[in-house]
GROMACS .gro file of C-alpha atoms in nm:
model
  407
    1UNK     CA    1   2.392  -0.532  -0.908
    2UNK     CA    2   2.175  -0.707  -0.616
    3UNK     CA    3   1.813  -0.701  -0.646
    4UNK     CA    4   1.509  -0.876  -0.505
    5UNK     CA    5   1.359  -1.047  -0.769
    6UNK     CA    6   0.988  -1.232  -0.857
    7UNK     CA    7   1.050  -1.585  -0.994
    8UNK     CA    8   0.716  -1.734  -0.911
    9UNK     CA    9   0.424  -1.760  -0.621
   10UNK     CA   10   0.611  -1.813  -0.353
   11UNK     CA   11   0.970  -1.795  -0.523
   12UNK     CA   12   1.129  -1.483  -0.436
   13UNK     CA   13   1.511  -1.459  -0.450
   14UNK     CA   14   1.818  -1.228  -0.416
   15UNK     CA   15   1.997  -1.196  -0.746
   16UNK     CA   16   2.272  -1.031  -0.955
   17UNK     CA   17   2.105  -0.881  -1.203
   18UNK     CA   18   2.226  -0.592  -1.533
   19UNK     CA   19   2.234  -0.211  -1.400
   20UNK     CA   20   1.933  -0.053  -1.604
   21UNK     CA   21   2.011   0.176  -1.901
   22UNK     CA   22   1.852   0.468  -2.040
   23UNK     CA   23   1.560   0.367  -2.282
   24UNK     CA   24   1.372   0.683  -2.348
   25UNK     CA   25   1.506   1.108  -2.352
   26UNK     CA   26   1.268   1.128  -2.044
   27UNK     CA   27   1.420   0.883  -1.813
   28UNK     CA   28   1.638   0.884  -1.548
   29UNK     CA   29   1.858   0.614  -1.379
   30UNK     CA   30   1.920   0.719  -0.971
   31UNK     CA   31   2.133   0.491  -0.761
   32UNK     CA   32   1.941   0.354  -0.462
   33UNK     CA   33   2.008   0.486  -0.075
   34UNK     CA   34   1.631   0.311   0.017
   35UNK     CA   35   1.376   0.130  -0.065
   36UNK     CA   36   1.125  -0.083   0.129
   37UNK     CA   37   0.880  -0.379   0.148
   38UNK     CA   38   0.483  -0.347   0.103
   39UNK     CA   39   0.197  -0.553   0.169
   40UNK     CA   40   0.134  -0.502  -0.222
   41UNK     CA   41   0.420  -0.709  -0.265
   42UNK     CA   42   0.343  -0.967  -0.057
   43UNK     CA   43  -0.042  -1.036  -0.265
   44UNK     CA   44   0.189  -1.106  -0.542
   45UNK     CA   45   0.416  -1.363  -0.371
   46UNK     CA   46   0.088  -1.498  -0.156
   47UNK     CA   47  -0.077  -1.490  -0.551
   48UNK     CA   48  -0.345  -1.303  -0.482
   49UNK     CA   49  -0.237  -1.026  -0.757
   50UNK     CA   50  -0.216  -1.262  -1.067
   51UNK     CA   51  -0.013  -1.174  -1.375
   52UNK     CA   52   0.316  -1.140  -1.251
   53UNK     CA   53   0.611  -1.178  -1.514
   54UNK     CA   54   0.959  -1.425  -1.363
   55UNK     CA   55   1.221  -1.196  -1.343
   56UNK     CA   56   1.072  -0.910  -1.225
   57UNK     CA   57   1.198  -0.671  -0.979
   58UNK     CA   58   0.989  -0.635  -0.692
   59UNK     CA   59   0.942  -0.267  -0.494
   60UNK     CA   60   0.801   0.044  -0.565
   61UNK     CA   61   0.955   0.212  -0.311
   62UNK     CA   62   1.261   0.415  -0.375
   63UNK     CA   63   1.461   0.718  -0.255
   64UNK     CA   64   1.808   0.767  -0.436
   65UNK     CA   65   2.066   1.012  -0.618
   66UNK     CA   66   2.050   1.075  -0.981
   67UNK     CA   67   2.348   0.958  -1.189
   68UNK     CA   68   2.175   1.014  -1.566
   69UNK     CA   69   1.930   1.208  -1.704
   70UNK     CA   70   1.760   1.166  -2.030
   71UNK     CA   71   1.789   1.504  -2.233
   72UNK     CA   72   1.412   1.593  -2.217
   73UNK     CA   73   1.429   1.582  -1.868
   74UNK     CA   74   1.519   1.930  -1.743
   75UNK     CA   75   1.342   2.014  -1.354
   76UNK     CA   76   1.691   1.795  -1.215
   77UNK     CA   77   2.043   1.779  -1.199
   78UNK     CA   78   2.251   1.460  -1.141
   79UNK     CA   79   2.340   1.414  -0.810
   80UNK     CA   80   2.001   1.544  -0.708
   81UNK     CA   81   1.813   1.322  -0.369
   82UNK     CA   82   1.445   1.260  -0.479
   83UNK     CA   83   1.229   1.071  -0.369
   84UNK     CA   84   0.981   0.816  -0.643
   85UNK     CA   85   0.646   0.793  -0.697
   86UNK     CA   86   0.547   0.416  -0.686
   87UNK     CA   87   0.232   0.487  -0.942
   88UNK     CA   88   0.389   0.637  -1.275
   89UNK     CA   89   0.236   0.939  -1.489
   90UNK     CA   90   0.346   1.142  -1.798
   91UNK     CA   91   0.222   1.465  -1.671
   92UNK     CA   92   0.063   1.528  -1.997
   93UNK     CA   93  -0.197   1.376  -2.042
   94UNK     CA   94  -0.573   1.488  -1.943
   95UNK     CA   95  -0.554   1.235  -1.659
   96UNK     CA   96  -0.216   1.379  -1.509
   97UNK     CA   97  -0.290   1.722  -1.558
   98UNK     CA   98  -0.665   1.664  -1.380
   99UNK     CA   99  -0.463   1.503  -1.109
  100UNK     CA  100  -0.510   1.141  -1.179
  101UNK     CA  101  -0.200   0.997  -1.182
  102UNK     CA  102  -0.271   0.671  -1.153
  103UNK     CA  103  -0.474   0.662  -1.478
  104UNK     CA  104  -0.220   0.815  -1.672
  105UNK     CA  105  -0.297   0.774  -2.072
  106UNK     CA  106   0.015   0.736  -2.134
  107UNK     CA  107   0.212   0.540  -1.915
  108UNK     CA  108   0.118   0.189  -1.947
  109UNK     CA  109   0.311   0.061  -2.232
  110UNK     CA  110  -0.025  -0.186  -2.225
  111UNK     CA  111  -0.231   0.125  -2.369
  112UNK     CA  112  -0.505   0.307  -2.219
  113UNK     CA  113  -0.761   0.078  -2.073
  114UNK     CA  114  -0.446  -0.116  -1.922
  115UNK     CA  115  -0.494   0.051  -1.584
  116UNK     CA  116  -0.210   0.159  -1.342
  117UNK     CA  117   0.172   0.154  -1.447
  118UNK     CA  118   0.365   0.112  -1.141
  119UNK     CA  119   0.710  -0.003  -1.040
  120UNK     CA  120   0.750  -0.394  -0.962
  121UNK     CA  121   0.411  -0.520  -1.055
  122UNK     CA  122   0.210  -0.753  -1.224
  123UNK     CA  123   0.281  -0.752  -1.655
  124UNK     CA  124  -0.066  -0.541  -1.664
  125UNK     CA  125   0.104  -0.289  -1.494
  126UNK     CA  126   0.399  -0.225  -1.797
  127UNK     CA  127   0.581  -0.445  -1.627
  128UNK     CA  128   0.899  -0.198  -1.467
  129UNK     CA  129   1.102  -0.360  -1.304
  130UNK     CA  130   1.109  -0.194  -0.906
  131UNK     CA  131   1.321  -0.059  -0.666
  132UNK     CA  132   1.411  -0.327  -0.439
  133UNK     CA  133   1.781  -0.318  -0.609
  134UNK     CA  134   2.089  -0.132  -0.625
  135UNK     CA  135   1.973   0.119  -0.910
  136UNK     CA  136   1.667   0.178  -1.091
  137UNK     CA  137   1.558   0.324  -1.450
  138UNK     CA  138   1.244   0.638  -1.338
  139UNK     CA  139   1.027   0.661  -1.657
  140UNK     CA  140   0.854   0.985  -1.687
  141UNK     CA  141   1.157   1.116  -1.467
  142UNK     CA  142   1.054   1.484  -1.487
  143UNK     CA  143   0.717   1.388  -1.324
  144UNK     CA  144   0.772   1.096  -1.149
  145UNK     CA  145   1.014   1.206  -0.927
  146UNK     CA  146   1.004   1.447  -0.662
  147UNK     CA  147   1.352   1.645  -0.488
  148UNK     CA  148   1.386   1.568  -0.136
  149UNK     CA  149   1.377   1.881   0.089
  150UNK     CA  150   1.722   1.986   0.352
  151UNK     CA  151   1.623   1.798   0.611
  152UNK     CA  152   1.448   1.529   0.562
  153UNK     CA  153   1.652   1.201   0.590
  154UNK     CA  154   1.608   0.890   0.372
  155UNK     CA  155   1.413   0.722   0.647
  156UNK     CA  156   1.156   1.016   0.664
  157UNK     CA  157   1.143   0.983   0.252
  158UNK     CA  158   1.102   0.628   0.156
  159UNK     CA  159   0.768   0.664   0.410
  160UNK     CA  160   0.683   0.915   0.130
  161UNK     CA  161   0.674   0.707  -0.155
  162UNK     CA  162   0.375   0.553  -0.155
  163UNK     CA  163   0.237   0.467   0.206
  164UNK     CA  164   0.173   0.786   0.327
  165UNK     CA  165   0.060   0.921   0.043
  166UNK     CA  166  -0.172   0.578  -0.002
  167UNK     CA  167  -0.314   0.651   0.374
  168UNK     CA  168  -0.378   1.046   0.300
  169UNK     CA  169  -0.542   0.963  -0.032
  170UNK     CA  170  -0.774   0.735   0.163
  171UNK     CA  171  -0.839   0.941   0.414
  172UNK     CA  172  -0.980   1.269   0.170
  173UNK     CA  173  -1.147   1.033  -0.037
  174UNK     CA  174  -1.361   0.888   0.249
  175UNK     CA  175  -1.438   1.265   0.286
  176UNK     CA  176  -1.379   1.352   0.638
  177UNK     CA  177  -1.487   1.659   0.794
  178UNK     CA  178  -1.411   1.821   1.143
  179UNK     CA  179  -1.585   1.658   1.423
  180UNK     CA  180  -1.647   1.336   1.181
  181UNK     CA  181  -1.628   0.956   1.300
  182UNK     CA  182  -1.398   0.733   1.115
  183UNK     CA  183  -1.290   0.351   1.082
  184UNK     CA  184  -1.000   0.228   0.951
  185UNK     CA  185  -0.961  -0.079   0.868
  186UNK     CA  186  -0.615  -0.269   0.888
  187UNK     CA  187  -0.388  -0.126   1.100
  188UNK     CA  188  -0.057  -0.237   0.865
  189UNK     CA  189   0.128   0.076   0.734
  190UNK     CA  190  -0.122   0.224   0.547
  191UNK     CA  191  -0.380   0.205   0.760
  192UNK     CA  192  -0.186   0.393   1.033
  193UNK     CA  193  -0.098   0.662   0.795
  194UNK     CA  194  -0.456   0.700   0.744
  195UNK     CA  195  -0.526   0.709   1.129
  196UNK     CA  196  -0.249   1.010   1.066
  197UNK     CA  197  -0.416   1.170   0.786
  198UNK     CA  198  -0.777   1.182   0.933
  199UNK     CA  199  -0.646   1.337   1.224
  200UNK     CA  200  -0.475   1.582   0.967
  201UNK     CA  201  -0.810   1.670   0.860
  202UNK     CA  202  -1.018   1.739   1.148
  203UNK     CA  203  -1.174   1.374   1.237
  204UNK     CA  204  -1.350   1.377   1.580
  205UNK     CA  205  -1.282   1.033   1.675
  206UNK     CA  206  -1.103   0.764   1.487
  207UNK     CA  207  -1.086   0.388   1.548
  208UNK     CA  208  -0.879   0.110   1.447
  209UNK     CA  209  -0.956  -0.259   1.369
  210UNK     CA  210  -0.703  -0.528   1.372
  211UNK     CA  211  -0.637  -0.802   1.554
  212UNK     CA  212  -0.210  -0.741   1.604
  213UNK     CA  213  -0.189  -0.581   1.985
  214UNK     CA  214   0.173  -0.437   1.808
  215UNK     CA  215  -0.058  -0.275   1.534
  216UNK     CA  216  -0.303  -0.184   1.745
  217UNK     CA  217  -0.061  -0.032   2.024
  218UNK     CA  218   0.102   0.210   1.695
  219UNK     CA  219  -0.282   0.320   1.618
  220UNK     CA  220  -0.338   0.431   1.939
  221UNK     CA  221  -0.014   0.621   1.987
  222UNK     CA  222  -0.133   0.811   1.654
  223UNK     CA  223  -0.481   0.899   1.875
  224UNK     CA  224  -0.690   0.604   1.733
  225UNK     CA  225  -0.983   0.417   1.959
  226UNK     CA  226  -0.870   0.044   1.909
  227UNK     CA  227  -1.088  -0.256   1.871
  228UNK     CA  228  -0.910  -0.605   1.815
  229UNK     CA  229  -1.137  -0.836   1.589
  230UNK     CA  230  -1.021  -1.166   1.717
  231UNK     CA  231  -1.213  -1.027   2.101
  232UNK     CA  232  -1.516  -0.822   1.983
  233UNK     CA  233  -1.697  -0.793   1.689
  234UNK     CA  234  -1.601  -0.510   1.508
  235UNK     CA  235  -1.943  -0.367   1.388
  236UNK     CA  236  -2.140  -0.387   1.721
  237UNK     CA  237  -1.866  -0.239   1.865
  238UNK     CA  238  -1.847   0.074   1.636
  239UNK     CA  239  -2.258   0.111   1.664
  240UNK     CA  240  -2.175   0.080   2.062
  241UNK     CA  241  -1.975   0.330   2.044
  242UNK     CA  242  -2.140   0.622   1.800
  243UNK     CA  243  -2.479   0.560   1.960
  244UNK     CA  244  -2.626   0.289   1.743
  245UNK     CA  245  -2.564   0.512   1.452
  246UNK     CA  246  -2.238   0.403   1.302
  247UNK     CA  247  -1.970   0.596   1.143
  248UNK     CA  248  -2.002   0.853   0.905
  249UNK     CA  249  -1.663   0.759   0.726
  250UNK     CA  250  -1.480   0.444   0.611
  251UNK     CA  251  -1.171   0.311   0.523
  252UNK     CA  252  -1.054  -0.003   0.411
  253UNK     CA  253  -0.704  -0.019   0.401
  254UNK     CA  254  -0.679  -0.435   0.395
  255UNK     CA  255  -0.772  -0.567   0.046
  256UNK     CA  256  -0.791  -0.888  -0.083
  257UNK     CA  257  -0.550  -1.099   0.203
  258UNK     CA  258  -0.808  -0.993   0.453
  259UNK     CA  259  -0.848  -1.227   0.757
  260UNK     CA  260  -1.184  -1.307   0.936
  261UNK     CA  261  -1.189  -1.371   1.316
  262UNK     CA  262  -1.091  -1.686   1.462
  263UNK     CA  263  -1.202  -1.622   1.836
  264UNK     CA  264  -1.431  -1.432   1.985
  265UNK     CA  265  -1.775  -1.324   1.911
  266UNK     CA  266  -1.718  -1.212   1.521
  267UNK     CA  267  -1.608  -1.582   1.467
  268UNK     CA  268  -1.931  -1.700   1.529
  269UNK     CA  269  -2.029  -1.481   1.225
  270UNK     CA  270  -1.750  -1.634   0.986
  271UNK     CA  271  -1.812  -1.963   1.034
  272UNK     CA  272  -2.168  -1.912   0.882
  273UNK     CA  273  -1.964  -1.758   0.565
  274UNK     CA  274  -1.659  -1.999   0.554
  275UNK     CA  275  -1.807  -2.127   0.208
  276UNK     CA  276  -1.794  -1.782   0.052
  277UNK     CA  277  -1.490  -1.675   0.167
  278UNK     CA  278  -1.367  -2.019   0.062
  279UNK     CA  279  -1.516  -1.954  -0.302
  280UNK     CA  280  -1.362  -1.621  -0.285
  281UNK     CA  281  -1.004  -1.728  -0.231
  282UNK     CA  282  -1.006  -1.985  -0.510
  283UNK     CA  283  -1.106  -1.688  -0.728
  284UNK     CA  284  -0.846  -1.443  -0.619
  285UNK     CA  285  -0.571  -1.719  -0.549
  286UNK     CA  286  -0.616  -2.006  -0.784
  287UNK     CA  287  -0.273  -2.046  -0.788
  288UNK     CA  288  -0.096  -2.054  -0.427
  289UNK     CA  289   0.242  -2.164  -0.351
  290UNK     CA  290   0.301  -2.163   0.030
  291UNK     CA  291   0.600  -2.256   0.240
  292UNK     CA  292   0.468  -2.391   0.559
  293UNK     CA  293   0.352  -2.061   0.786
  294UNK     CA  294   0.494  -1.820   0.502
  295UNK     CA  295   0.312  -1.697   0.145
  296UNK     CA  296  -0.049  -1.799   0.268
  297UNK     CA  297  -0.321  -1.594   0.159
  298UNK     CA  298  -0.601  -1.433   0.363
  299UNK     CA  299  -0.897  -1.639   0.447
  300UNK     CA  300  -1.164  -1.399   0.356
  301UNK     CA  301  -1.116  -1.170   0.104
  302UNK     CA  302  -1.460  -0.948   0.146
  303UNK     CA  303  -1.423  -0.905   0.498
  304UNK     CA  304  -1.273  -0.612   0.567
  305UNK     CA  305  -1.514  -0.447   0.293
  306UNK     CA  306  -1.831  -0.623   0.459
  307UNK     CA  307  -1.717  -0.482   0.785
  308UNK     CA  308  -1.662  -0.151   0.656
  309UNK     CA  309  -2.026  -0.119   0.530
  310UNK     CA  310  -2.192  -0.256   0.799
  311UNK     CA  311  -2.028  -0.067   1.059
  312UNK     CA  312  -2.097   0.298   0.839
  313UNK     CA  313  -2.350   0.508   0.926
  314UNK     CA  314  -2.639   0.561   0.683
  315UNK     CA  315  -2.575   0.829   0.434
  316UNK     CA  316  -2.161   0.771   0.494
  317UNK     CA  317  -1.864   0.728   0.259
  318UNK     CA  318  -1.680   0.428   0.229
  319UNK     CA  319  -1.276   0.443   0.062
  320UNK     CA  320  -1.115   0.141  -0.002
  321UNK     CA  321  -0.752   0.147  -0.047
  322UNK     CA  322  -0.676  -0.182  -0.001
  323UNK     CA  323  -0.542  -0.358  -0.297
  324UNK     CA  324  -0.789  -0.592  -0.464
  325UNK     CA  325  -0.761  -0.751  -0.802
  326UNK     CA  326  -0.936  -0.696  -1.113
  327UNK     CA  327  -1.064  -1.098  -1.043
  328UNK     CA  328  -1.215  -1.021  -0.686
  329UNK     CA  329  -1.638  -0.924  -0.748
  330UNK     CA  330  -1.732  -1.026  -0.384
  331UNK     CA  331  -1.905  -0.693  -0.258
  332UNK     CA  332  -2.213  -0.631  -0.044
  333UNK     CA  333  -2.370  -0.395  -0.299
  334UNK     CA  334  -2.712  -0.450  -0.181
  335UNK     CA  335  -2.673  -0.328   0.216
  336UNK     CA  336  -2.437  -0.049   0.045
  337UNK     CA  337  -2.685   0.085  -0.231
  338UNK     CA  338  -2.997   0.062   0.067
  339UNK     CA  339  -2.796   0.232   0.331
  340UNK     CA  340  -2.746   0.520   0.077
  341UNK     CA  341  -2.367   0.497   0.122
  342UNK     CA  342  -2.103   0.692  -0.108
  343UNK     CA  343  -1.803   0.455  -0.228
  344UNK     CA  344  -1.488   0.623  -0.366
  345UNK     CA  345  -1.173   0.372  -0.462
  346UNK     CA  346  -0.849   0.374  -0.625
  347UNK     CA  347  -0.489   0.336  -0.668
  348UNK     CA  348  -0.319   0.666  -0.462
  349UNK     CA  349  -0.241   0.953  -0.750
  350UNK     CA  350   0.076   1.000  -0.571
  351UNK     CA  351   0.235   1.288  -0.749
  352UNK     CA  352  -0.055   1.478  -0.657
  353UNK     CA  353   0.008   1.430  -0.277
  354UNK     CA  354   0.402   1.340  -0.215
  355UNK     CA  355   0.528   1.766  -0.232
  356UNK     CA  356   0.291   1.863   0.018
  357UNK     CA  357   0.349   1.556   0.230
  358UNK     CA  358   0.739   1.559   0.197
  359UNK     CA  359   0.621   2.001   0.372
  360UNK     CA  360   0.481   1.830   0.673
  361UNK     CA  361   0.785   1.639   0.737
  362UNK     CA  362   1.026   1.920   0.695
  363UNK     CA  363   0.823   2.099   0.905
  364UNK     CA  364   0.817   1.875   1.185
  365UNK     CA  365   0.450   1.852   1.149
  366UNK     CA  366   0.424   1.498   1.094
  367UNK     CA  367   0.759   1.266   1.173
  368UNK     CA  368   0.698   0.925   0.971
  369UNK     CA  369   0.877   0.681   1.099
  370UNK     CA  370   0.669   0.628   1.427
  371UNK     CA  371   0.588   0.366   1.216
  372UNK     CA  372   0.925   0.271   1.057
  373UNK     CA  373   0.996  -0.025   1.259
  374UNK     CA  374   1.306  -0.226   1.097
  375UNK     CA  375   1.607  -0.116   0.880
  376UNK     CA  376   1.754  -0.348   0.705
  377UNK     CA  377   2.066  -0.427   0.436
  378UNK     CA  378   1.952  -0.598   0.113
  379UNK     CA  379   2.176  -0.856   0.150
  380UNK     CA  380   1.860  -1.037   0.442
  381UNK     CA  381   1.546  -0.876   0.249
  382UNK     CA  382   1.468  -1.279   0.174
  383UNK     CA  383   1.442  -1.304   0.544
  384UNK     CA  384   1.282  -0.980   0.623
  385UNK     CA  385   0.985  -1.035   0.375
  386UNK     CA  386   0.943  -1.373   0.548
  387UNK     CA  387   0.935  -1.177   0.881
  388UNK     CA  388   0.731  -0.889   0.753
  389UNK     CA  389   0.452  -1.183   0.595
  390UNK     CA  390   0.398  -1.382   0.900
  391UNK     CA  391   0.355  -1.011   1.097
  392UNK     CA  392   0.568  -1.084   1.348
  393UNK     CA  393   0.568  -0.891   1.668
  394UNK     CA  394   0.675  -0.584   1.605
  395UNK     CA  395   0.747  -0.630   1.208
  396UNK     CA  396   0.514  -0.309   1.090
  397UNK     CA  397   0.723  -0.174   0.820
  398UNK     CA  398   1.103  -0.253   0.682
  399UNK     CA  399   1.301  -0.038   0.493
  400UNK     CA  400   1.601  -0.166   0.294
  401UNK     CA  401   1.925  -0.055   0.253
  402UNK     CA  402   2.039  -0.118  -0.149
  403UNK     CA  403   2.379  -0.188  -0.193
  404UNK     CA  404   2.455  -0.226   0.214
  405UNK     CA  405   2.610  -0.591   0.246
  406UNK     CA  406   2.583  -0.581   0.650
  407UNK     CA  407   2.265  -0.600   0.852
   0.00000   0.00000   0.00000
């Protein structure tokens, strides 16, 4: 079968690889109908999430039809659509059953203290391989997998996965509250399904920093107040426009490829930090591997974070969702701990969220793929990731079509 497949930083390539096989009586193999491309992926490629094992499949992502089933898992039938959750739990354990997915006891083949297991990462992570390909092996199948309502197409579903879920998690971690002011930074998929999500929960007024007008142009169509970086700084602007006060609530939905401004007033401010972001990117990205404009990583890893907690209000939250790695220790604790600020983080629990998400798109209430902006075969993911890194115009999110040989 096809699959999109890690051989190095910057070394990503489109090979025939074995069809997976049943290991354990509690997995499940599902043929692929989609799967898609994050910006997680792309800090492994850029190398700013180290560890990454050659011949890995990339993508944790993935909406499909069951062909096997392992004979402990019994909630399913082959031929079932589901969609996967891209963070893996046993459902047993005292994390699952508290709702903490993500630290699942269990899952890790690493052990414990291991962290995450999810699909297509880093060898920390298990490694399993992901679901940019053809077909896929689900461990934990009973749990990790959720049926796909009538209704809801595979386009609607693969948003369900992970991003939306990522962007809701985000958005009740940073605590909102009816009538609350919110920030979110990084308006790349996630970060405009946490624009979504804070509406969902009552936020007053939300606004949006980035520097893409395309981005920016989605956030606002979701109800977002924009400000573009690379024209105004992005923390005078916020205290402009709550009073001098700030926000109550935060999110950082950039992580560690985090840009700093270039132009504009807020560049003035970087250039006095250029050495520390400089010392932070040799710590996160020792190892680079770019190809002229493509696999480059962010210029200031802290940025979006330092943003975020000078922009909050005394007394607010701040929820980073953005993917950093374990390496990264750049963090303004100091102007956090005096400014009394709450700071909640984490990979998404998505098994927790994905039902009651997968309810507001059957019901019309929310209609994902606003931001779905390319479909594509997996025969040109090589060239779509290549698009979808240098955020070209209009590139926002790109699902692909496993086993489709035409664009």
């Amino acid at each position: 079968m096809k699959a999109v497949v890690f051989h190095g930083i910057g070394d990503i390539r489109l090979d025939d690889v074995a069809e997976p096989k049943l290991k354990e009586p509690t997995d499940a193999i599902i043929r692929l109908t989609a799967s898609a491309i994050c910006g997680t992926d792309l800090h492994m490629i850029r190398g700013t999430m180290p560890g990454m094992k050659p011949g890995t499949i990339l993508g944790h992502e993935g909406v499909g039809v069951i062909e096997e089933l392992g004979k402990d898992v019994r909630n399913f039938n082959v031929g079932d659509r589901v969609v996967i959750c891209s963070t893996i739990g046993c459902g047993n354990c005292s994390y699952c059953r508290a709702g903490y997915y993500a630290q699942c006891n269990d899952a890790n083949p690493n052990g414990p203290d291991a962290g995450t297991a999810f699909f297509g990462g880093p060898e920390m992570t298990g490694p399993f391989d992901g679901m940019q390909a053809e077909k896929a092996r689900i461990p934990h199948a009973a749990v990790t997998m959720v049926k796909v309502p009538d209704g809801v197409t595979d386009d609607q579903a693969i948003l369900v996965s992970d991003i939306f879920p990522t962007g809701y998690f985000g958005a009740e971690m940073a605590e909102i509250k009816p009538g609350d002011t919110v920030a979110v930074f990084g308006c790349g998929p996630v970060g405009l399904f946490a624009i979504v999500s804070a509406r969902l929960l009552g936020a007053g007024r939300v606004f949006a920093i980035d520097s893409h007008e395309d981005r920016l142009a989605l956030a606002k169509a979701q109800g977002a107040e924009v400000i573009n970086f690379e024209e105004e700084d992005p923390v005078e602007t916020l205290k402009r426009f709550t009073g001098g006060i700030g926000v109550d609530r935060a999110i950082d939905a950039v992580g560690v490829d985090a840009q700093h401004a270039h132009h504009g007033p807020a560049a003035k401010k970087a250039k006095a930090e250029k050495p520390e972001f400089k010392r932070e990117v040799e710590q996160v990205a020792p190892k680079q591997k770019p190809d002229g404009d493509n696999w480059v990583p962010g210029d200031a890893p802290s940025q979006a974070a330092q943003w975020a907690v000078q922009g909050l209000a005394k007394a607010g939250t701040l929820s980073i969702i953005g993917v950093y790695p374990q390496t990264m220790n750049a963090f303004p604790i100091g102007e956090a701990m005096n400014k009394n600020l709450t700071l909640r983080m984490g990979n998404c629990n998505h098994r927790k969220y994905i039902p009651k998400l997968l309810e507001l798109v059957r019901s019309g209430t929310v209609d994902p793929t606003a931001i779905l902006s390319h479909v594509k075969s997996m025969a040109s993911a090589i060239d779509a990731y290549r698009n979808f890194d240098l955020r070209k115009p209009g590139w926002v999110k790109v699902e692909l079509e496993p086993g489709v040989t035409l664009q």
